[in-house]
XYZ file of C-alpha atoms in Angstrom:
697
model
C 94.487 116.489 95.705
C 93.071 113.169 97.009
C 95.214 111.064 94.694
C 98.292 113.106 95.530
C 97.719 112.701 99.241
C 97.200 108.963 98.993
C 100.426 108.546 97.068
C 102.363 110.452 99.680
C 100.854 108.372 102.467
C 101.951 105.244 100.650
C 105.322 106.806 99.966
C 106.076 107.245 103.665
C 105.661 103.572 104.507
C 107.005 102.311 101.178
C 110.242 104.215 101.822
C 110.551 102.591 105.236
C 109.956 99.128 103.786
C 112.409 99.528 100.914
C 115.015 101.804 102.500
C 115.534 99.873 105.703
C 115.097 96.651 103.738
C 118.157 97.478 101.632
C 120.303 97.971 104.727
C 118.960 94.769 106.286
C 119.768 92.735 103.169
C 123.337 94.078 103.147
C 123.635 93.463 106.875
C 122.289 89.906 106.600
C 124.735 89.011 103.830
C 127.586 89.481 106.333
C 125.848 88.525 109.560
C 124.593 85.177 108.201
C 127.607 84.415 106.042
C 128.217 80.685 105.929
C 124.618 79.871 106.857
C 123.605 76.818 104.866
C 120.034 78.058 104.444
C 120.893 81.615 103.438
C 119.053 81.431 100.063
C 115.946 80.313 101.925
C 116.356 83.218 104.336
C 116.497 85.706 101.466
C 113.395 84.143 99.924
C 111.487 84.567 103.194
C 112.778 88.105 103.642
C 111.867 89.193 100.112
C 108.487 87.490 100.432
C 107.860 89.571 103.507
C 108.984 92.696 101.692
C 106.549 91.963 98.857
C 103.774 91.495 101.405
C 104.524 94.827 103.075
C 104.707 96.631 99.734
C 101.385 95.136 98.697
C 99.879 96.074 102.038
C 100.838 99.744 101.933
C 100.079 100.128 98.207
C 96.779 98.208 98.153
C 93.825 100.172 96.800
C 91.257 97.502 97.680
C 90.213 96.075 101.042
C 90.463 92.457 99.942
C 93.896 92.983 98.370
C 94.989 94.679 101.594
C 93.928 91.629 103.590
C 95.674 89.205 101.221
C 98.992 91.032 101.589
C 98.362 91.348 105.329
C 98.309 87.561 105.536
C 101.412 87.308 103.342
C 103.317 89.269 105.988
C 101.916 86.945 108.677
C 103.127 83.806 106.903
C 106.496 85.307 105.949
C 107.127 86.530 109.503
C 106.323 83.047 110.829
C 108.947 81.584 108.515
C 111.497 84.246 109.481
C 110.965 84.027 113.234
C 111.258 80.246 113.060
C 114.220 80.337 110.684
C 116.448 78.652 113.282
C 114.114 75.664 113.216
C 116.471 73.502 115.266
C 115.750 75.746 118.262
C 112.681 74.866 120.310
C 112.415 78.492 121.445
C 112.373 79.712 117.840
C 109.685 77.208 116.874
C 107.527 78.160 119.856
C 107.934 81.882 119.191
C 107.146 81.484 115.497
C 103.993 79.498 116.221
C 102.923 81.984 118.863
C 103.399 84.948 116.521
C 101.558 83.104 113.757
C 98.548 82.134 115.853
C 98.138 85.510 117.564
C 98.408 87.540 114.359
C 96.406 85.001 112.323
C 93.517 85.110 114.808
C 93.643 88.871 114.563
C 93.722 88.510 110.790
C 90.476 86.519 110.816
C 88.851 89.282 112.836
C 90.247 91.801 110.375
C 88.755 89.919 107.414
C 85.304 89.975 108.996
C 85.698 93.662 109.820
C 86.815 94.568 106.301
C 83.823 92.744 104.806
C 81.484 94.673 107.091
C 83.342 97.880 106.250
C 82.994 97.306 102.518
C 79.296 96.551 102.888
C 78.750 99.694 104.960
C 80.597 101.851 102.406
C 78.988 100.144 99.417
C 82.404 99.503 97.879
C 85.616 97.641 98.607
C 87.758 100.213 96.817
C 89.808 101.899 99.525
C 89.367 105.368 98.025
C 85.589 105.041 98.122
C 85.686 103.682 101.666
C 87.713 106.637 102.928
C 85.238 109.073 101.377
C 82.250 107.344 103.007
C 83.289 108.033 106.597
C 80.002 109.645 107.674
C 77.998 106.814 106.102
C 80.128 104.168 107.808
C 79.976 105.782 111.238
C 76.167 106.022 110.930
C 75.847 102.353 109.997
C 74.137 100.053 112.492
C 77.130 97.688 112.398
C 79.762 100.375 112.987
C 80.665 99.094 116.467
C 81.377 95.453 115.480
C 83.120 96.667 112.324
C 85.448 98.898 114.309
C 86.161 96.334 117.024
C 86.944 93.579 114.513
C 89.309 95.770 112.511
C 91.018 97.019 115.661
C 91.426 93.418 116.844
C 93.459 92.728 113.713
C 95.483 95.924 114.007
C 96.194 95.635 117.736
C 97.322 92.008 117.564
C 99.652 92.801 114.666
C 101.126 95.769 116.521
C 101.447 93.842 119.794
C 99.226 95.990 121.980
C 98.232 94.904 125.482
C 97.101 92.177 126.087
C 98.584 90.752 122.880
C 102.041 92.226 123.487
C 103.708 89.021 124.703
C 104.427 87.612 121.238
C 106.727 90.455 120.145
C 109.567 90.024 122.700
C 109.384 86.262 122.220
C 109.890 86.785 118.486
C 113.400 88.010 119.289
C 114.395 84.358 118.915
C 114.671 85.256 115.236
C 118.051 86.214 113.729
C 119.056 89.821 114.401
C 118.444 90.995 110.783
C 114.857 89.806 111.166
C 114.458 91.706 114.435
C 115.922 94.847 112.895
C 113.534 94.691 109.952
C 110.266 93.052 110.961
C 109.943 93.972 114.610
C 111.190 97.519 114.600
C 110.445 99.147 111.260
C 107.956 97.157 109.190
C 105.732 94.292 110.352
C 104.700 95.765 113.684
C 103.998 99.024 111.853
C 101.427 97.226 109.677
C 98.807 97.586 112.400
C 99.777 101.225 112.880
C 99.465 101.779 109.131
C 96.009 100.180 109.102
C 94.784 102.384 111.961
C 96.160 105.489 110.273
C 94.845 104.497 106.841
C 91.290 103.883 108.029
C 91.205 106.908 110.328
C 89.052 108.968 107.903
C 86.495 106.172 107.677
C 86.374 104.922 111.265
C 87.933 107.655 113.424
C 86.441 110.651 115.126
C 84.089 108.742 117.457
C 84.180 108.207 121.192
C 84.545 104.456 120.712
C 87.584 104.964 118.462
C 89.256 107.356 120.907
C 88.418 105.518 124.113
C 89.635 102.235 122.665
C 92.936 103.320 121.134
C 94.033 105.869 123.728
C 93.842 103.687 126.880
C 95.181 100.607 125.074
C 98.111 102.572 123.643
C 98.896 104.263 126.965
C 98.807 100.939 128.820
C 101.062 99.290 126.239
C 103.584 102.143 126.450
C 103.749 102.020 130.243
C 103.928 98.203 130.466
C 106.568 98.083 127.727
C 108.697 100.678 129.511
C 108.538 98.803 132.823
C 109.441 95.490 131.229
C 112.247 97.065 129.179
C 113.974 98.443 132.255
C 114.253 95.040 133.938
C 115.928 93.319 130.973
C 119.629 92.471 130.960
C 119.639 91.089 127.402
C 120.232 94.001 125.037
C 118.009 92.565 122.313
C 115.119 91.955 124.702
C 115.467 95.455 126.135
C 115.124 96.902 122.631
C 112.172 94.607 121.938
C 110.277 95.972 124.916
C 111.065 99.548 123.922
C 109.411 98.687 120.606
C 106.261 98.044 122.636
C 106.672 101.531 124.090
C 106.866 103.028 120.615
C 103.904 101.065 119.287
C 101.797 101.971 122.299
C 102.689 105.634 121.882
C 101.729 105.577 118.202
C 98.413 103.870 118.942
C 97.681 106.323 121.732
C 98.161 109.357 119.494
C 96.320 107.877 116.514
C 93.244 107.672 118.712
C 93.076 111.466 118.624
C 91.531 113.663 115.954
C 93.928 116.551 116.625
C 96.398 117.482 113.891
C 99.308 117.933 116.318
C 98.780 114.464 117.835
C 98.626 112.873 114.372
C 101.726 114.803 113.284
C 103.512 113.549 116.402
C 102.565 109.966 115.521
C 103.748 110.227 111.905
C 107.011 111.909 112.905
C 107.635 109.257 115.525
C 107.090 106.522 112.918
C 110.204 107.842 111.145
C 112.125 108.489 114.362
C 111.518 105.015 115.701
C 112.339 103.276 112.417
C 115.714 105.024 112.158
C 117.017 104.559 115.685
C 115.495 101.146 116.407
C 116.768 99.446 113.246
C 120.203 100.979 113.894
C 120.302 99.804 117.517
C 119.194 96.271 116.642
C 121.992 96.075 114.089
C 124.515 97.371 116.623
C 123.384 94.765 119.150
C 123.902 92.175 116.423
C 127.433 93.492 115.902
C 128.114 93.232 119.644
C 126.791 89.683 119.698
C 128.788 88.855 116.573
C 131.999 90.229 118.077
C 131.697 89.019 121.673
C 129.300 86.081 121.545
C 126.935 87.567 124.138
C 124.255 90.223 124.603
C 124.203 90.153 128.409
C 125.010 93.479 130.061
C 127.029 91.894 132.870
C 129.439 90.371 130.344
C 130.028 93.507 128.269
C 132.100 96.631 128.693
C 134.795 98.797 127.124
C 133.814 97.975 123.540
C 134.381 101.515 122.264
C 138.052 100.694 121.729
C 137.480 97.595 119.631
C 134.222 98.753 117.962
C 134.705 102.512 117.427
C 132.474 102.887 114.355
C 129.719 100.790 115.894
C 130.009 102.920 119.042
C 129.428 106.096 117.034
C 126.367 104.577 115.348
C 125.006 103.316 118.674
C 125.597 106.651 120.388
C 123.830 108.624 117.648
C 120.874 106.227 117.579
C 120.573 106.179 121.379
C 120.690 109.982 121.589
C 117.827 110.139 119.074
C 115.958 107.479 121.053
C 116.373 109.495 124.239
C 115.139 112.615 122.451
C 118.171 114.896 122.722
C 118.613 117.827 120.345
C 119.472 118.282 117.543
C 118.270 114.824 116.522
C 114.889 114.106 114.970
C 114.019 112.229 118.148
C 113.967 115.525 120.064
C 111.528 117.042 117.581
C 109.353 113.944 117.752
C 109.320 114.054 121.549
C 108.371 117.725 121.602
C 105.545 117.010 119.178
C 104.389 114.109 121.338
C 104.095 116.339 124.384
C 102.374 119.067 122.395
C 99.994 116.503 120.932
C 99.340 114.950 124.359
C 98.348 118.312 125.776
C 96.110 118.940 122.761
C 94.054 115.781 123.316
C 90.740 117.143 124.489
C 89.336 114.142 126.348
C 92.213 112.850 128.476
C 95.326 115.078 128.246
C 96.568 114.060 131.696
C 96.411 110.359 130.844
C 98.196 110.809 127.526
C 100.794 113.277 128.846
C 101.474 111.200 131.960
C 101.916 108.002 129.987
C 104.160 109.787 127.476
C 106.409 111.297 130.171
C 106.719 108.030 132.077
C 107.463 105.976 128.980
C 109.905 108.508 127.538
C 111.774 108.776 130.839
C 112.385 105.038 130.910
C 113.314 105.184 127.215
C 116.087 107.612 128.229
C 117.218 105.083 130.827
C 117.215 102.172 128.386
C 118.983 104.216 125.702
C 121.742 105.096 128.155
C 121.974 101.498 129.333
C 122.255 100.074 125.818
C 125.174 102.381 124.950
C 127.017 103.326 128.120
C 127.334 99.918 129.738
C 128.539 97.871 126.725
C 130.792 100.525 125.237
C 131.952 102.642 128.182
C 131.530 100.263 131.113
C 134.328 98.376 132.811
C 135.548 95.545 130.548
C 135.002 92.066 132.013
C 138.027 89.765 132.364
C 139.126 88.348 129.038
C 136.961 90.727 127.039
C 138.016 91.371 123.465
C 136.618 91.822 120.015
C 137.253 93.643 116.772
C 135.394 96.063 114.564
C 132.795 94.533 112.296
C 133.124 94.523 108.495
C 131.683 97.597 106.728
C 128.672 95.585 105.593
C 127.545 95.368 109.220
C 128.119 98.918 110.436
C 127.266 100.902 107.293
C 123.521 100.402 107.834
C 123.273 101.513 111.466
C 125.683 104.402 110.859
C 123.636 105.783 107.954
C 120.295 105.253 109.703
C 121.514 107.020 112.836
C 122.929 109.752 110.593
C 119.531 110.247 108.997
C 118.109 110.947 112.439
C 120.645 113.755 112.807
C 120.261 115.068 109.224
C 116.477 115.274 109.415
C 116.707 116.887 112.826
C 118.951 119.633 111.481
C 116.913 120.064 108.280
C 113.291 119.228 109.017
C 112.148 120.559 105.661
C 113.440 117.370 104.058
C 110.562 115.396 105.565
C 107.992 117.937 106.767
C 106.585 118.960 103.383
C 107.076 115.744 101.443
C 106.297 113.044 103.995
C 104.796 114.166 107.300
C 102.324 116.840 106.173
C 100.779 114.811 103.294
C 100.417 111.802 105.581
C 98.716 113.855 108.318
C 96.416 115.411 105.725
C 95.451 111.981 104.425
C 94.819 110.579 107.906
C 92.602 113.451 109.003
C 90.945 113.864 105.612
C 91.405 117.618 105.647
C 94.233 120.024 104.719
C 96.693 120.447 107.579
C 99.852 122.531 107.932
C 102.638 120.781 109.850
C 105.676 122.628 111.176
C 108.709 120.700 112.379
C 111.405 122.740 114.104
C 113.975 122.311 116.817
C 113.092 125.331 118.920
C 109.536 126.128 119.949
C 110.487 128.482 122.703
C 110.164 127.972 126.443
C 106.812 126.263 126.873
C 105.181 123.381 128.670
C 106.414 120.688 126.210
C 109.990 121.883 126.801
C 109.501 121.700 130.551
C 108.120 118.182 130.175
C 111.203 117.280 128.126
C 113.486 118.546 130.879
C 111.482 116.561 133.436
C 111.792 113.510 131.201
C 115.587 113.818 131.079
C 115.742 114.243 134.833
C 113.559 111.211 135.541
C 115.464 109.148 132.974
C 118.843 109.986 134.484
C 117.559 109.279 138.002
C 116.204 105.921 136.883
C 119.525 105.119 135.176
C 121.467 105.832 138.354
C 119.080 103.702 140.396
C 118.470 101.030 137.742
C 119.936 98.178 139.790
C 117.490 98.773 142.601
C 114.641 99.391 140.175
C 115.493 96.233 138.242
C 115.562 94.185 141.440
C 112.268 95.724 142.587
C 110.536 95.073 139.263
C 111.943 91.558 139.057
C 110.346 90.883 142.435
C 107.021 92.485 141.523
C 106.738 91.291 137.917
C 105.619 87.713 138.739
C 102.794 89.134 140.868
C 101.589 91.663 138.289
C 99.651 90.848 135.093
C 102.343 92.306 132.844
C 102.398 89.469 130.334
C 99.930 86.907 129.023
C 102.683 84.484 128.018
C 101.800 81.902 130.678
C 98.113 82.390 129.949
C 98.875 81.644 126.318
C 100.611 78.393 127.253
C 97.650 77.356 129.393
C 95.235 78.233 126.592
C 97.202 76.086 124.157
C 97.203 73.190 126.615
C 93.434 73.501 127.100
C 92.979 73.604 123.329
C 95.052 70.445 122.947
C 93.023 68.732 125.675
C 89.734 69.688 124.013
C 91.048 68.495 120.640
C 92.176 65.196 122.165
C 88.803 64.665 123.833
C 86.954 65.491 120.631
C 89.188 63.184 118.639
C 88.677 60.386 121.164
C 84.927 60.901 120.943
C 84.548 61.179 117.175
C 87.664 59.798 115.500
C 87.477 56.224 116.731
C 88.365 54.592 113.411
C 84.805 53.322 112.904
C 83.255 54.420 109.614
C 79.698 54.000 110.885
C 80.350 56.589 113.630
C 81.679 59.083 111.131
C 78.656 58.635 108.883
C 76.309 58.912 111.857
C 77.897 62.187 112.972
C 77.780 63.650 109.451
C 74.163 62.723 108.743
C 72.932 63.664 112.215
C 74.529 67.102 111.852
C 72.958 67.510 108.418
C 69.511 66.581 109.719
C 69.776 68.945 112.700
C 70.945 71.890 110.596
C 68.197 71.386 108.031
C 65.582 71.043 110.766
C 66.816 74.226 112.434
C 66.695 76.126 109.136
C 63.184 74.848 108.367
C 61.878 75.806 111.807
C 63.171 79.330 111.337
C 61.870 79.505 107.789
C 58.257 80.117 108.699
C 55.402 78.277 106.974
C 55.735 74.538 106.494
C 56.295 73.381 102.890
C 53.498 71.605 101.059
C 53.670 68.865 98.418
C 51.662 69.070 95.212
C 50.736 65.381 95.033
C 48.211 65.531 92.146
C 51.022 66.437 89.735
C 52.677 63.021 90.161
C 51.988 60.471 87.430
C 51.802 56.683 87.638
C 55.255 56.283 86.092
C 56.682 58.759 88.634
C 55.119 56.751 91.459
C 56.560 53.568 89.948
C 60.070 55.041 89.743
C 59.818 56.210 93.337
C 58.599 52.794 94.451
C 61.527 51.141 92.652
C 64.033 53.439 94.329
C 62.436 52.912 97.751
C 62.384 49.146 97.315
C 66.053 49.154 96.283
C 66.992 51.215 99.344
C 65.098 48.908 101.699
C 66.638 45.826 100.103
C 70.162 47.238 100.421
C 69.570 48.128 104.066
C 68.079 44.769 105.021
C 70.357 42.511 102.949
C 72.466 39.899 104.720
C 74.488 38.884 101.661
C 76.665 41.045 99.376
C 74.888 40.065 96.171
C 71.487 41.083 97.544
C 72.855 44.435 98.792
C 74.438 45.153 95.402
C 71.213 44.339 93.583
C 69.332 46.649 95.931
C 71.765 49.505 95.235
C 71.399 48.855 91.489
C 67.624 49.062 91.721
C 67.936 52.283 93.700
C 70.196 53.774 91.026
C 67.859 52.789 88.198
C 64.917 54.286 90.074
C 66.770 57.576 90.502
C 67.717 57.576 86.815
C 64.043 57.138 85.874
C 63.063 60.015 88.158
C 65.631 62.255 86.450
C 64.326 61.172 83.046
C 60.645 61.732 83.859
C 61.315 65.212 85.264
C 63.234 66.614 82.297
C 66.903 65.837 82.985
C 67.842 63.172 80.429
C 71.556 64.005 80.542
C 71.655 63.452 84.305
C 69.595 60.279 83.894
C 72.032 58.868 81.333
C 74.985 59.739 83.577
C 73.304 58.078 86.558
C 72.500 54.949 84.536
C 76.052 54.682 83.175
C 77.532 55.088 86.644
C 75.233 52.433 88.066
C 76.039 50.052 85.231
C 79.764 50.580 85.624
C 79.482 50.128 89.374
C 77.583 46.869 89.049
C 80.048 45.512 86.475
C 83.059 46.370 88.619
C 81.463 44.905 91.742
C 80.443 41.756 89.894
C 84.033 41.298 88.676
C 85.376 41.499 92.219
C 82.492 39.937 94.105
C 84.284 36.661 94.647
C 87.138 38.557 96.339
C 84.904 40.439 98.800
C 84.679 39.156 102.381
C 81.394 37.962 103.763
C 79.262 40.544 105.492
C 79.833 40.741 109.247
C 77.182 39.261 111.527
C 73.981 41.315 111.670
C 74.160 44.322 114.010
C 72.037 44.486 117.095
C 68.448 45.410 116.392
C 68.700 48.601 118.469
C 71.536 49.879 116.301
C 69.691 49.014 113.095
C 66.574 50.818 114.348
C 68.717 53.858 115.150
C 70.228 53.811 111.677
C 66.765 53.552 110.151
C 65.492 56.490 112.194
C 68.523 58.580 111.216
C 68.024 57.734 107.552
C 64.358 58.675 107.788
C 65.225 61.955 109.530
C 67.765 62.921 106.886
C 65.417 61.964 104.064
C 62.510 63.928 105.525
C 64.694 66.958 106.235
C 66.171 67.014 102.724
C 62.729 66.534 101.158
C 61.214 69.335 103.230
C 64.126 71.629 102.419
C 63.750 70.982 98.679
C 60.006 71.602 98.830
C 60.552 74.807 100.780
C 63.120 76.076 98.257
C 60.956 75.184 95.257
C 58.005 77.081 96.702
C 59.922 80.322 96.942
C 59.413 82.903 94.152
C 61.898 82.359 91.360
C 64.506 85.097 91.085
C 65.757 85.305 87.499
C 68.600 87.664 88.413
C 71.344 85.058 88.077
C 69.942 83.759 84.800
C 69.642 87.273 83.392
C 73.205 88.082 84.411
C 74.701 85.064 82.648
C 72.614 85.730 79.546
C 73.891 89.308 79.417
C 77.510 88.552 80.296
C 78.104 85.333 78.347
C 79.025 86.954 75.015
C 80.703 90.274 75.994
C 82.674 88.950 78.981
C 83.267 85.259 78.191
C 82.919 85.364 74.361
C 80.645 82.329 74.231
C 76.986 81.682 73.410
C 76.637 78.309 75.146
C 75.800 79.569 78.617
C 76.440 76.258 80.354
C 79.919 75.943 78.838
C 80.665 79.568 79.603
C 79.740 79.082 83.287
C 81.897 75.975 83.567
C 84.944 77.298 81.713
C 84.970 81.001 82.621
C 82.766 81.913 85.544
C 83.541 78.673 87.401
C 87.061 78.343 86.068
C 88.711 77.567 89.393
C 86.023 75.061 90.318
C 86.352 73.309 86.967
C 90.116 73.392 87.268
C 89.830 71.745 90.682
C 87.604 69.017 89.261
C 90.125 68.408 86.478
C 92.884 68.103 89.064
C 90.839 65.560 91.018
C 90.241 63.458 87.906
C 93.914 63.751 86.945
C 95.046 62.718 90.419
C 92.671 59.728 90.342
C 94.009 58.711 86.926
C 97.608 58.939 88.145
C 96.771 56.893 91.226
C 95.015 54.263 89.116
C 97.983 54.083 86.736
C 100.372 53.585 89.645
C 98.202 50.866 91.158
C 97.831 49.081 87.841
C 101.577 49.235 87.242
C 102.224 47.857 90.709
C 99.672 45.091 90.164
C 101.264 44.237 86.823
C 104.632 43.982 88.533
C 103.215 41.618 91.145
C 101.563 39.451 88.508
C 104.800 39.282 86.533
């Protein structure tokens, strides 16, 4: 049953990704017709679709994270598709940074989660819920994972990036920011519910955050006059509602969340497409400049009306069933039913107001002077019409989704068998009374929306409803810190760079040694006379190179140092390394000798204080490295790595030379990178030689 349930959970979100994606692709082919970069747009869109498919179908935590980041990068490219627009570039960067920072938190959380479960296979993780919740690192694991999910799904206080992302083309808004990308965080919360849910921390984090996001989104949606922005803020309402209900462990609340995932995807994608049609036909999305469009856009009006009715939660649409389930689930939440029910009623009432505003004013309002327009091509209205029709079809026949989509998903989320019933009529009960109250409040707010909009426009600047300005200030502070750091460190002086690098190395090694416990000891009696001689040669070469005032003396000192190191390698059983070191030193000396007459004279000697500082730094680094090596060599030898390579060399890599096997198979990427470096150096040398030959000719 577990495999069957997991497939159905994946099926729910995979159908949303692919089904709505098909309509968006058709819609974009007409909406963006004539766009010079249309092939690039399709590449970005399909890349995003691949990322979402990989995300919802991943059976491994690391694979899930990889596809999570694919959606982040693809959404950045899509939001910033109109790269000539400064607003689009800013919004794309904002979405990228917010979701990428959340992604880094998610990666850390998934690593902790896999360690707590003893496996990174998602199936094993979901079955180890009790073990994970009892782990000492459960709290940081949960908070890190929720940081990734909540930033992706634009929960307060990270909600500001989602409305700004409406700078993207309308097909992107219809797909990414209503049905797919923003649902990635919701999917992650639902998917990991069996492993992480059921605790007070889970519930008291998700429920208040979701309720706050729903209320803030509803308030901000009501004060918008741009149709696209109004829909964007209602997406915040939906995402907050889903997060709020997923914080519960009650089957009705989870069923309400899963049903609303479908409801929201259908009506929101349809309404975004209709707004795109209005913009395409009239050149504006401002409410004050729209009216009477039902005559010129009759099919689009039907699609908009059906989608808005589902959004408002009127029967017999699926939106009504979802709203009834939400109220039933809110009342079933044991810890804070008043908070959840109050937030749901308030948000849904303003959703009724926004739904009426989006349809009634543009289509049935008084036409402005000079208004006109014509019905869009079928490629634009077929998508919203069918999506809105699905909301009606599933509302009239709930069995189409209850048994095959909603119930398996709820069962998978809760980790136990659950029976879900979706029906239009539940009798006269408290959820029905709350629905009636919702309609009444929504209608009252619609009639008084001008006053409410003016009131909220006056109060909004004084209330912390958005962190957009805070984000700008944070970016400015970050730039200032980066500039100061660059001014301090990146002064174009190589000696400063080397000083910073070696000082950091010495400090880190000293810190590690101080925390390591007992001080390392040196076994001096084991050193032979020839070892002492090699060390003396290397030390003398180093001192000569440091004190030299002429290039030739410095080069000779470096050569002596290299020969001394080669002898040390030879005496301690590494003849291959010794030969390599000797060849490198010889080649270096030959090359330097050939170009010595072209080298400039050494600069005047540095001040004695600076030379003393360099000497002290060199001594500190040398002592720290020596102590670290002695400390490591005194630790008990663990043959585990050696035993593994001896066992795995033949059956896994099909080779008996263990060194070659490690280089070619187990370190394949590292070796490949080294080959690329050598190849790049060879290409650069060939180019330089060709250019030199041309100059000589």
